[in-house]
Tab-separated table of C-alpha atoms and ligand atoms in Angstrom:
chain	number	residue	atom	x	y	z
X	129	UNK	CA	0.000	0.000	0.000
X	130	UNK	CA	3.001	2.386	1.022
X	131	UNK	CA	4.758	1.956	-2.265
X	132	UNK	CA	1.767	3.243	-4.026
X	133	UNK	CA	0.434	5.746	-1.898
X	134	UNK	CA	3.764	7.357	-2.674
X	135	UNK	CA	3.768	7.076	-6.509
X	136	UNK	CA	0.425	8.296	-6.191
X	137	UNK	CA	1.412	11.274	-4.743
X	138	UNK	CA	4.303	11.920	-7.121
X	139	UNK	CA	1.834	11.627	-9.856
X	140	UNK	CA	-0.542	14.164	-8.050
X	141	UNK	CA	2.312	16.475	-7.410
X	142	UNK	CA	3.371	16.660	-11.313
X	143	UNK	CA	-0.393	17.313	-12.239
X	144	UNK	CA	-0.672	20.274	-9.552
X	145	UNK	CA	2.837	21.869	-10.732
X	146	UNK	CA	2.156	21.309	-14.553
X	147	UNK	CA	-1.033	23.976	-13.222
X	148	UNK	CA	0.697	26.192	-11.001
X	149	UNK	CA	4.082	26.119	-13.215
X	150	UNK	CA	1.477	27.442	-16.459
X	151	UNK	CA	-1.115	29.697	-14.710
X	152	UNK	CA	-2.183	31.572	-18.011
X	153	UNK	CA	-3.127	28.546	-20.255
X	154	UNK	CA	-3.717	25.401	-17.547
X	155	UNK	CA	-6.786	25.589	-15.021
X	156	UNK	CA	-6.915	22.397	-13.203
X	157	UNK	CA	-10.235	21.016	-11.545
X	158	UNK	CA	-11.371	18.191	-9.251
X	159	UNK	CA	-13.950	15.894	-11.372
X	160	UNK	CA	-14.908	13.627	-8.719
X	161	UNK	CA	-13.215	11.103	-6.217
X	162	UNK	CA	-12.485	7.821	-6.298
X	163	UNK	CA	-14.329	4.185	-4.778
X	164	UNK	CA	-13.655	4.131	-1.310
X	165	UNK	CA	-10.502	1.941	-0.001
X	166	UNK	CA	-11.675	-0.571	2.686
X	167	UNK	CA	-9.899	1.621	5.107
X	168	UNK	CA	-11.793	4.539	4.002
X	169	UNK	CA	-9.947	6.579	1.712
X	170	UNK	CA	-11.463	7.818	-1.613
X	171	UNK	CA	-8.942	9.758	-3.982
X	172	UNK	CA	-9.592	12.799	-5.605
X	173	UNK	CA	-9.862	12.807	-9.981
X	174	UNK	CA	-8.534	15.597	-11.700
X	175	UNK	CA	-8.514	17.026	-15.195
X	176	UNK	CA	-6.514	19.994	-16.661
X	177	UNK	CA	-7.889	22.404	-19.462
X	178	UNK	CA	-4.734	23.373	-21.275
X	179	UNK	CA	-5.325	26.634	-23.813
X	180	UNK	CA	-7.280	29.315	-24.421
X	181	UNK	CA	-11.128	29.197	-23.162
X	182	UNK	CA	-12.483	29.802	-27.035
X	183	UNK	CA	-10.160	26.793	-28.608
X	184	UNK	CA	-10.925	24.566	-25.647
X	185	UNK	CA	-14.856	25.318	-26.597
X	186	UNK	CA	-14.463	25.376	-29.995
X	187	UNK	CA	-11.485	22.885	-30.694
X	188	UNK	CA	-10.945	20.751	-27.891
X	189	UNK	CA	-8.930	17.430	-27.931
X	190	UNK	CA	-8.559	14.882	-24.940
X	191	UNK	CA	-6.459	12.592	-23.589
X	192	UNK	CA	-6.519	10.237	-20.483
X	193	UNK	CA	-4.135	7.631	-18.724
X	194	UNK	CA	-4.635	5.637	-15.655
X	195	UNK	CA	-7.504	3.418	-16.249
X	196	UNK	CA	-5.819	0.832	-15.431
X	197	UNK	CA	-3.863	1.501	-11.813
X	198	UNK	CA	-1.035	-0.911	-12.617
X	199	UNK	CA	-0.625	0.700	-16.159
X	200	UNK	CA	1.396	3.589	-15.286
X	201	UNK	CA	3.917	4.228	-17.875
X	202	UNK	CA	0.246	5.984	-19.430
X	203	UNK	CA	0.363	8.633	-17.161
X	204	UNK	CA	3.827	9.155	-17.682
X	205	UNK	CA	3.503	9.507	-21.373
X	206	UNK	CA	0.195	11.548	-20.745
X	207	UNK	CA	2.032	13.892	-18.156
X	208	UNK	CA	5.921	14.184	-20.307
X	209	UNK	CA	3.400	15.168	-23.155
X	210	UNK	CA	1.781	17.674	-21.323
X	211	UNK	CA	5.258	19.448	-19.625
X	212	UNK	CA	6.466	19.014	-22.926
X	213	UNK	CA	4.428	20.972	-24.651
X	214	UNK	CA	4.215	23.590	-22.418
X	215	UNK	CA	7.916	23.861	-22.319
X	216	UNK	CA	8.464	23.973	-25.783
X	217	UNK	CA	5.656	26.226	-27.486
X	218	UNK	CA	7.125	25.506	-30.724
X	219	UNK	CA	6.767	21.976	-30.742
X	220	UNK	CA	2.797	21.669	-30.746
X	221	UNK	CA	2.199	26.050	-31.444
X	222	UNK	CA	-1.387	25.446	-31.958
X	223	UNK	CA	-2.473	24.896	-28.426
X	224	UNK	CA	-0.403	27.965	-27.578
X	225	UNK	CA	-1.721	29.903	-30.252
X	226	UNK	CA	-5.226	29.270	-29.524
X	227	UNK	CA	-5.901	27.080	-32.606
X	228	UNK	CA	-7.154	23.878	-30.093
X	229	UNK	CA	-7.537	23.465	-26.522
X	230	UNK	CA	-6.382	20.284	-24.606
X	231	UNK	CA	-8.533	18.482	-21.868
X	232	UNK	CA	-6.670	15.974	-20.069
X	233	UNK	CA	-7.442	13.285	-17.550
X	234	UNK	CA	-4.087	12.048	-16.330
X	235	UNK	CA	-5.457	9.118	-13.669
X	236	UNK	CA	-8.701	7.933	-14.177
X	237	UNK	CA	-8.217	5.582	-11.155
X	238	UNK	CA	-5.889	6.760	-8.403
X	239	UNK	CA	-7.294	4.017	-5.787
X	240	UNK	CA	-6.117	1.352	-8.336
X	241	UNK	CA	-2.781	3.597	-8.463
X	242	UNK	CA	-2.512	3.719	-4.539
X	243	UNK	CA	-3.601	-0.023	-4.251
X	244	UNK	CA	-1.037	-1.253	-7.016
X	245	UNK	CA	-3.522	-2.936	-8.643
X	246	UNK	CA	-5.345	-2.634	-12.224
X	247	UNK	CA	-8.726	-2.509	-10.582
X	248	UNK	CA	-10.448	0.246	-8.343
X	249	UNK	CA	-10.479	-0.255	-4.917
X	250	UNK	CA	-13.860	-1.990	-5.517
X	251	UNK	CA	-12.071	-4.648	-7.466
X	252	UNK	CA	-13.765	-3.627	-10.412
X	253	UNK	CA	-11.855	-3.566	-13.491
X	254	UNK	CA	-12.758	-0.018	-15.128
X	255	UNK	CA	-12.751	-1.099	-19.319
X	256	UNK	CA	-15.175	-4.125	-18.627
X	257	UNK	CA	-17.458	-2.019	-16.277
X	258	UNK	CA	-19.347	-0.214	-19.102
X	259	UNK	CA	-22.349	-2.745	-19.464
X	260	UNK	CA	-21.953	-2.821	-22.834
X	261	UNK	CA	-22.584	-6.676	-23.639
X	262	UNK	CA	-19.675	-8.130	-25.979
X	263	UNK	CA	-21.103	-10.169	-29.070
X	264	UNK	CA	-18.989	-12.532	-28.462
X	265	UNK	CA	-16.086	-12.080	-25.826
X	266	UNK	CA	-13.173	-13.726	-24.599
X	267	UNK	CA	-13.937	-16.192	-22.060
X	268	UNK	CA	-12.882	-14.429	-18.518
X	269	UNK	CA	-10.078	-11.922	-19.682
X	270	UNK	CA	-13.427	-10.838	-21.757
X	271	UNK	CA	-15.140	-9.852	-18.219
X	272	UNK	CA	-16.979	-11.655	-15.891
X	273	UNK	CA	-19.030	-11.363	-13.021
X	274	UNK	CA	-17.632	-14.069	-10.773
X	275	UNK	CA	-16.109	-12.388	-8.155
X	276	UNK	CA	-14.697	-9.170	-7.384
X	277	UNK	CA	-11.582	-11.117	-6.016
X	278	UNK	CA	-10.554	-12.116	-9.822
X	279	UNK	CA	-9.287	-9.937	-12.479
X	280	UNK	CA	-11.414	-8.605	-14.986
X	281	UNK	CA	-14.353	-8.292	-12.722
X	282	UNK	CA	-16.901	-5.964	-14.809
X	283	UNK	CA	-18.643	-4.940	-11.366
X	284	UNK	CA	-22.425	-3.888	-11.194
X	285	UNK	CA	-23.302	-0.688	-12.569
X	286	UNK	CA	-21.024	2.145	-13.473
X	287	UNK	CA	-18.208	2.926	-10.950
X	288	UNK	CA	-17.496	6.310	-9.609
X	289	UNK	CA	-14.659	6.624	-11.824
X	290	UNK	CA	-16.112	5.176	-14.355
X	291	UNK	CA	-19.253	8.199	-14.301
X	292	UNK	CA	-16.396	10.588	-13.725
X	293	UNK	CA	-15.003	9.798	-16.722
X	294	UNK	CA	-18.342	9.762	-18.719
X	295	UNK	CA	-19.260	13.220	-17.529
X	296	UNK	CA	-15.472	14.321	-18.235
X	297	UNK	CA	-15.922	13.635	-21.951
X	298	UNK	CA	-19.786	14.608	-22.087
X	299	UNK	CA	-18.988	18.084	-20.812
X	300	UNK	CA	-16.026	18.478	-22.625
X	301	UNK	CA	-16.450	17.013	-26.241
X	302	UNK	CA	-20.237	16.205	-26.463
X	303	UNK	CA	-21.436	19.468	-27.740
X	304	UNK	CA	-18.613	20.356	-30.136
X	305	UNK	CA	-19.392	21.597	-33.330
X	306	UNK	CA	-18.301	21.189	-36.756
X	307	UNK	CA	-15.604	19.851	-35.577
X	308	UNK	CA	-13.115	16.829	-35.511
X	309	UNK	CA	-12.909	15.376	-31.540
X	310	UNK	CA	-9.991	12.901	-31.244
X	311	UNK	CA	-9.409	11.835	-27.691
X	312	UNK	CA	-6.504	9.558	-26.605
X	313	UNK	CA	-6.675	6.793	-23.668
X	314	UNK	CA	-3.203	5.292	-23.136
X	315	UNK	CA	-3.169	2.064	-21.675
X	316	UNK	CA	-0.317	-0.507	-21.743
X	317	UNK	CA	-0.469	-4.523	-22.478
X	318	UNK	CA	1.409	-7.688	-22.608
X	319	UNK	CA	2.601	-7.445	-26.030
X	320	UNK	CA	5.394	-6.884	-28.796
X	321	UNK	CA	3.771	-3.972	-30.540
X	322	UNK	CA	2.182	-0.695	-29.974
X	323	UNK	CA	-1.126	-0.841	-31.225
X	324	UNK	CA	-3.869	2.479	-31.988
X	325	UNK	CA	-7.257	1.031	-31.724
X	326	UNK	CA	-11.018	2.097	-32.417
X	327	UNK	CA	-14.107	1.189	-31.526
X	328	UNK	CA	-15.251	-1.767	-30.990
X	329	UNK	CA	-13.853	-3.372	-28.372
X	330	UNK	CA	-17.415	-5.523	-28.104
X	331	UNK	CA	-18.184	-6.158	-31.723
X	332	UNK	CA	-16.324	-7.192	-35.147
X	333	UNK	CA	-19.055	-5.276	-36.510
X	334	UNK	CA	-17.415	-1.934	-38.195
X	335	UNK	CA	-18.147	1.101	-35.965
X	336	UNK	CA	-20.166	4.278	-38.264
X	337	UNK	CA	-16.486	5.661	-39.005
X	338	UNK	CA	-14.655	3.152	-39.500
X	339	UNK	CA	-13.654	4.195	-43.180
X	340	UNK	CA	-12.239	7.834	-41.608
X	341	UNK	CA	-10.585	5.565	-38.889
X	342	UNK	CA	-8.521	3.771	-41.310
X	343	UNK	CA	-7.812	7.018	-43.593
X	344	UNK	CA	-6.259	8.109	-40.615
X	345	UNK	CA	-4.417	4.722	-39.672
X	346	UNK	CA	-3.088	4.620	-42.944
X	347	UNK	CA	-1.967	8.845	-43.148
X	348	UNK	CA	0.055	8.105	-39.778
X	349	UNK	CA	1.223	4.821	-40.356
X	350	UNK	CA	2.901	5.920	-43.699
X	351	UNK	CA	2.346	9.425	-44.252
X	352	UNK	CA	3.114	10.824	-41.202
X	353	UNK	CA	6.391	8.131	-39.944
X	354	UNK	CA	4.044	6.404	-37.380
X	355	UNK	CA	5.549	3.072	-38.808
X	356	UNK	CA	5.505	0.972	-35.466
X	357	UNK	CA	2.246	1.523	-34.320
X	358	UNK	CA	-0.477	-0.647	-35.861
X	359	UNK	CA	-3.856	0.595	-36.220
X	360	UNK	CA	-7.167	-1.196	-36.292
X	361	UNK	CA	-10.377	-2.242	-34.492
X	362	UNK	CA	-10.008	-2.993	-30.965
X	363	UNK	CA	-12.058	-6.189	-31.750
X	364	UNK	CA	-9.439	-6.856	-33.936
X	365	UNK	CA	-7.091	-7.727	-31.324
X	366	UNK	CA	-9.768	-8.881	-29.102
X	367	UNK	CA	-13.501	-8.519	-27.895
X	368	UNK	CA	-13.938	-7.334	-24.555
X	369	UNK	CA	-17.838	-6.705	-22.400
X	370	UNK	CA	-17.793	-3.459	-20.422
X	371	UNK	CA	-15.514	-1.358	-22.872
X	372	UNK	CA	-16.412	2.165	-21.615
X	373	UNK	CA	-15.423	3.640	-25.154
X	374	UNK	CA	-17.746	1.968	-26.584
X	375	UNK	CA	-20.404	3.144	-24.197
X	376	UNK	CA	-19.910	6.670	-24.698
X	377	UNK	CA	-19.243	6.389	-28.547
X	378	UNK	CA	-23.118	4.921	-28.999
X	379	UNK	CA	-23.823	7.332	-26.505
X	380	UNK	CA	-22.422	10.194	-28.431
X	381	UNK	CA	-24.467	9.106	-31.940
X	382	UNK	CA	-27.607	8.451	-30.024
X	383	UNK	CA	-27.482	12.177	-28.502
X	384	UNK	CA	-27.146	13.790	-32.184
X	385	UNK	CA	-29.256	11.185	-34.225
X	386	UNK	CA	-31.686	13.498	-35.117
X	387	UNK	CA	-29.865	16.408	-36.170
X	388	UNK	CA	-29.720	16.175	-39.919
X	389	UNK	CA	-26.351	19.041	-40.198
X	390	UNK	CA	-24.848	17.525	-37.335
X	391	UNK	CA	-21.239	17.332	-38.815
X	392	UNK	CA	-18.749	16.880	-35.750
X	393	UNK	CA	-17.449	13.302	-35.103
X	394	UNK	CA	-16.236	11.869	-31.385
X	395	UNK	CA	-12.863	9.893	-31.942
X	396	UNK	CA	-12.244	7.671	-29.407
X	397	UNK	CA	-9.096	5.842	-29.429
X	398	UNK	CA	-6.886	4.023	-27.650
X	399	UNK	CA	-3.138	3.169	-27.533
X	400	UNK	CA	-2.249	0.596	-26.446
X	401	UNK	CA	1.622	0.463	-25.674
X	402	UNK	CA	3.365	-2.853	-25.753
X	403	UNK	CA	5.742	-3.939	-22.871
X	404	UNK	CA	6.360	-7.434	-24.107
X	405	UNK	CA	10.393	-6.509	-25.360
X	406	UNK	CA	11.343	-5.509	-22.010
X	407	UNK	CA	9.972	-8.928	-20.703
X	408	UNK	CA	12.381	-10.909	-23.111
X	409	UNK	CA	15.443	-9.103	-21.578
X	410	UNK	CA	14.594	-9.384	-18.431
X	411	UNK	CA	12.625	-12.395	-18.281
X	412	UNK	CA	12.352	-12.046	-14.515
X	413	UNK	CA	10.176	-9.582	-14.628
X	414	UNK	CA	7.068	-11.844	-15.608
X	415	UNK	CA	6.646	-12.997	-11.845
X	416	UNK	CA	6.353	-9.195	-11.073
X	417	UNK	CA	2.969	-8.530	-11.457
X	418	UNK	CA	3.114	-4.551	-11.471
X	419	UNK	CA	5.868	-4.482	-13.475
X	420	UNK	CA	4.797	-6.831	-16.660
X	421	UNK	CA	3.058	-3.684	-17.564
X	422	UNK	CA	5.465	-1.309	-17.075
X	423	UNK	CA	9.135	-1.216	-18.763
X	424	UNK	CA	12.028	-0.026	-16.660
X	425	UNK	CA	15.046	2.574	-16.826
X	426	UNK	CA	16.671	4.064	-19.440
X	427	UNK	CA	14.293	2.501	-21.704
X	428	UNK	CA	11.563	3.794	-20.021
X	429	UNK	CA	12.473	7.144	-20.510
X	430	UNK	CA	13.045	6.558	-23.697
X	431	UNK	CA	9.265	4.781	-24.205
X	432	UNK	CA	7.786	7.738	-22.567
X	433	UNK	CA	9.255	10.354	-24.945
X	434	UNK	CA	8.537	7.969	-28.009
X	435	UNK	CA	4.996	9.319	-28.474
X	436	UNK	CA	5.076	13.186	-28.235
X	437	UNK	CA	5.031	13.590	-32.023
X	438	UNK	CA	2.026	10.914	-32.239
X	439	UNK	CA	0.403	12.559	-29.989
X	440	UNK	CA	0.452	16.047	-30.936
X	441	UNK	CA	0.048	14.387	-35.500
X	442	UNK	CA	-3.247	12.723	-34.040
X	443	UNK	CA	-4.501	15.779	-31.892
X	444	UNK	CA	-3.884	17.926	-35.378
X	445	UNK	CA	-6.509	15.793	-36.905
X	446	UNK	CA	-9.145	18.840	-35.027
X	447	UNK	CA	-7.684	21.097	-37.351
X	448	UNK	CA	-9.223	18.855	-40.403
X	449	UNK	CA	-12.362	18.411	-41.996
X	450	UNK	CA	-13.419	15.171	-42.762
X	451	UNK	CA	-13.600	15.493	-46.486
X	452	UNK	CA	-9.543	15.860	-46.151
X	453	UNK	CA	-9.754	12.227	-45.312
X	454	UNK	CA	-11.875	11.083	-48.004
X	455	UNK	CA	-9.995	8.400	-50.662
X	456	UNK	CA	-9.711	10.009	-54.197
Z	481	ZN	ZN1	-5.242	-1.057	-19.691
């Protein structure tokens, strides 16, 4: 518990300077708390706005990390991206200059963070919690409802960090018009390769946009030097019950159904960084539970710093229409 309780804290520390270090263009705010620890604590949630109040309204892009508590190397990407490019204006100018605003979540779930474990302190795994039902879903690692001792518990209605997280990207990207909304959740897995996915996680059946999807996939993956990453349906790689992206993607369609020049498009994505090369050198590491997620040292400095320019290439797709992604 110590161990994490401290990490925790480091992480909360960085979020509170990246707001007090950048006053003019970061307003930080508390979006809820946490599921109760069986001793009683409950964490706080932020999220940062990062630009100017008319971009963040009218050109907002999102990012969040920490889903997962064990899966920290997310929020370290999510926060080196943020100090980065406040500390360099020139590398991502258009959040400086007004052109888009950034709304960021950096830990979803700070119990699982403090607990050292990938569920919330309810033992409820966040991205099967959704109730979304899966067509047809991996057996367990798919979710379950078994027990609340086993991983992948999908838990009984919607989580409090679960609903902060739905009202975090209701309020902020919703109501956006005419407008391009990519938002980022970095999670990290048990494989060889990075992969970019999009909805669904609970289907093979192709999500409204999936055609713009793979436009994009394809732009970034060759286009744009993204070579490593591989882009695709989440179902793709496998099906899941409970996704919460999936949730609040139907969600987001269902809410503008009936408006016939409703042009803006939600983006939901998720990357998924791989860990799995770190295991073969130090094979070790695969009876350390927290850290088969996480890579260590020098290379994790260098993993973190890996996807700034992804980051900021995908986040540029709000500055777009969609007819620029259109096949000739
Ligand atoms: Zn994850």
């Amino acid at each position: 518990m110590l161990r994490g309780l401290r990490r925790l804290h480091r992480f909360e520390k960085r979020i509170l300077e990246i707001a007090k270090k950048n006053e003019k263009l970061v307003k930080i705010h508390q979006y809820g708390f946490s599921r109760k620890t069986s001793n009683g604590f409950r964490f706080p949630i932020y999220a940062l706005s990062i630009g100017k109040p008319a971009a963040l309204k009218k050109n907002p892009v999102g990012i969040v990390a920490g889903v997962h508590g064990l899966e920290t190397i997310g929020v370290r990407i999510l926060l080196d991206f943020l100090y980065h490019c406040l500390d360099n204006p020139d590398f991502f100018p258009e959040l400086h200059k007004g052109k888009l605003g950034l709304l960021a979540m950096p830990m979803v779930n700070p119990g699982g963070v403090a607990l050292r474990r990938r569920s919330n302190p309810a033992g409820v795994d966040l991205m099967r919690n959704s109730g979304v039902e899966a067509v047809r879903s991996m057996p367990f690692f798919g979710g379950h409802r078994a027990s609340k001792h086993l991983p992948y518990f999908r838990g009984q209605g919607l989580e409090p960090e679960s609903r902060t997280l739905y009202r975090f990207v209701f309020e902020s990207f919703f109501h956006v018009k005419n407008s391009l909304v990519p938002v980022v959740d970095v999670h990290s897995g048990f494989g060889s390769v990075d992969h970019v996915w999009w909805p669904y996680a609970g289907t093979k059946d192709p999500c409204r946009d999936h055609q713009l999807f793979e436009a994009m996939g394809r732009f970034f993956k060759i286009q744009a030097g993204h070579s490593l990453l591989n882009f695709g349906p989440q179902s793709e790689s496998y099906t899941t019950h409970g996704d919460l992206w999936d949730l609040f993607y139907d969600h987001y369609y269902k809410l503008h159904e009936r408006e016939k020049a409703w042009k803006s498009k939600f983006l939901p994505l998720t990357l998924e960084v791989g860990t799995w090369s770190d295991l073969k050198e130090s094979p070790g590491k695969i009876f350390d539970r927290k850290n088969i997620f996480n890579p260590d040292g020098e290379r994790k400095r260098e993993t973190i710093q890996r996807y700034r320019k992804f980051l900021r290439d995908l986040f540029r797709v709000a500055l777009t229409k969609e007819k620029d992604w259109q096949v000739q």
